[in-house]
Amino acid sequence: MAHYNCIMIDLDNTLLDFDKAENQALEKTFAQFEFPDTPENRAVYKQLNSQLWQELEKGKIKRDALAVVRWKKFLAHLGRLGNAGKINEFYMNCLSQGCSPLPGALEFLEAVEDYATIAIITNGSEKVQKNRLAYSGVAAFVDGIFISERMGIHKPDKRFVNLALERLGVTNRQKVLVIGDSLTADIKCGVDAGLATCWCNFKGQENTLNLQPTYTVQGFEELKRVILTQEELENDGTEKAHKIKA
């Protein structure tokens, strides 16, 4: 029996390459609205966006407002007038097309799908994230998809994972693992909910926060060993067990 038979896993920069999707969407958006496409301007947008997401995680701004405010601030940086809502709509449509899995992500999901219930837990737009899940191939492996826009709650609020577990019908919380690349969103959400957590530190970042995940991994092979027993690892790709109900 797997060490964890329910995994709640983040999407962006955990399974899908969000950095690539964001850069492609910015390139198209800058071209469409004739923004100077320089490294400096891209850095300004990303900094503004990051700051607003941090405010969202702290409950200081609503998600719908965030999406428009970031472009209002960016227009102000450029000294330009424009319709921030229209810009955001175009950008989000472009972002929904960014569906590249991280190397090894689909292989990881295939390895664990017969041993664990797999739930996607992601902050963001329902339309954008569902498109990316479908076109990336990730959706084929999952048992539940939980998106903050639809849930009305966003990570790191522990109610996000608690409600997701309720909807999945999972009652054995000792066998649940929350997985993600963000300490402040994914890991804090899991810790606050009293669940085991795994930080996907794929970029080799330093943990400067007073927040300790149960596990830290550098790649999907390590992550697989956190979830599966040695026997299951040895049987990977040959003789898988039937999915165990959590």
PDB file of N, CA and C in Angstrom, residues 67-69 71-72 75 82-89:
ATOM      1  N   ALA A  67      -6.375  40.606 -11.413  1.00  0.00           N
ATOM      2  CA  ALA A  67      -6.157  40.411 -12.842  1.00  0.00           C
ATOM      3  C   ALA A  67      -6.125  41.734 -13.614  1.00  0.00           C
ATOM      4  N   VAL A  68      -6.950  42.675 -13.188  1.00  0.00           N
ATOM      5  CA  VAL A  68      -7.022  43.966 -13.890  1.00  0.00           C
ATOM      6  C   VAL A  68      -6.018  44.964 -13.314  1.00  0.00           C
ATOM      7  N   VAL A  69      -5.857  44.961 -11.994  1.00  0.00           N
ATOM      8  CA  VAL A  69      -4.975  45.928 -11.333  1.00  0.00           C
ATOM      9  C   VAL A  69      -3.534  45.794 -11.833  1.00  0.00           C
ATOM     10  N   TRP A  71      -2.461  45.119 -14.745  1.00  0.00           N
ATOM     11  CA  TRP A  71      -2.287  45.817 -16.021  1.00  0.00           C
ATOM     12  C   TRP A  71      -2.466  47.319 -15.872  1.00  0.00           C
ATOM     13  N   LYS A  72      -3.295  47.747 -14.935  1.00  0.00           N
ATOM     14  CA  LYS A  72      -3.405  49.186 -14.656  1.00  0.00           C
ATOM     15  C   LYS A  72      -2.068  49.721 -14.153  1.00  0.00           C
ATOM     16  N   LEU A  75       0.414  49.786 -17.079  1.00  0.00           N
ATOM     17  CA  LEU A  75       0.159  50.942 -17.946  1.00  0.00           C
ATOM     18  C   LEU A  75       0.707  52.214 -17.311  1.00  0.00           C
ATOM     19  N   GLY A  82      -4.999  53.010 -21.425  1.00  0.00           N
ATOM     20  CA  GLY A  82      -5.450  51.775 -22.052  1.00  0.00           C
ATOM     21  C   GLY A  82      -6.530  51.111 -21.223  1.00  0.00           C
ATOM     22  N   ASN A  83      -7.173  50.129 -21.821  1.00  0.00           N
ATOM     23  CA  ASN A  83      -8.232  49.383 -21.166  1.00  0.00           C
ATOM     24  C   ASN A  83      -7.619  48.137 -20.519  1.00  0.00           C
ATOM     25  N   ALA A  84      -7.396  48.212 -19.219  1.00  0.00           N
ATOM     26  CA  ALA A  84      -6.716  47.115 -18.520  1.00  0.00           C
ATOM     27  C   ALA A  84      -7.521  45.822 -18.597  1.00  0.00           C
ATOM     28  N   GLY A  85      -8.842  45.926 -18.575  1.00  0.00           N
ATOM     29  CA  GLY A  85      -9.679  44.742 -18.667  1.00  0.00           C
ATOM     30  C   GLY A  85      -9.528  44.042 -20.007  1.00  0.00           C
ATOM     31  N   LYS A  86      -9.472  44.818 -21.076  1.00  0.00           N
ATOM     32  CA  LYS A  86      -9.314  44.262 -22.413  1.00  0.00           C
ATOM     33  C   LYS A  86      -7.932  43.618 -22.561  1.00  0.00           C
ATOM     34  N   ILE A  87      -6.930  44.291 -22.016  1.00  0.00           N
ATOM     35  CA  ILE A  87      -5.571  43.737 -22.075  1.00  0.00           C
ATOM     36  C   ILE A  87      -5.515  42.403 -21.328  1.00  0.00           C
ATOM     37  N   ASN A  88      -6.139  42.382 -20.163  1.00  0.00           N
ATOM     38  CA  ASN A  88      -6.105  41.150 -19.362  1.00  0.00           C
ATOM     39  C   ASN A  88      -6.840  40.013 -20.058  1.00  0.00           C
ATOM     40  N   GLU A  89      -7.950  40.315 -20.699  1.00  0.00           N
ATOM     41  CA  GLU A  89      -8.703  39.279 -21.409  1.00  0.00           C
ATOM     42  C   GLU A  89      -7.857  38.654 -22.513  1.00  0.00           C
TER      43      GLU A  89
END
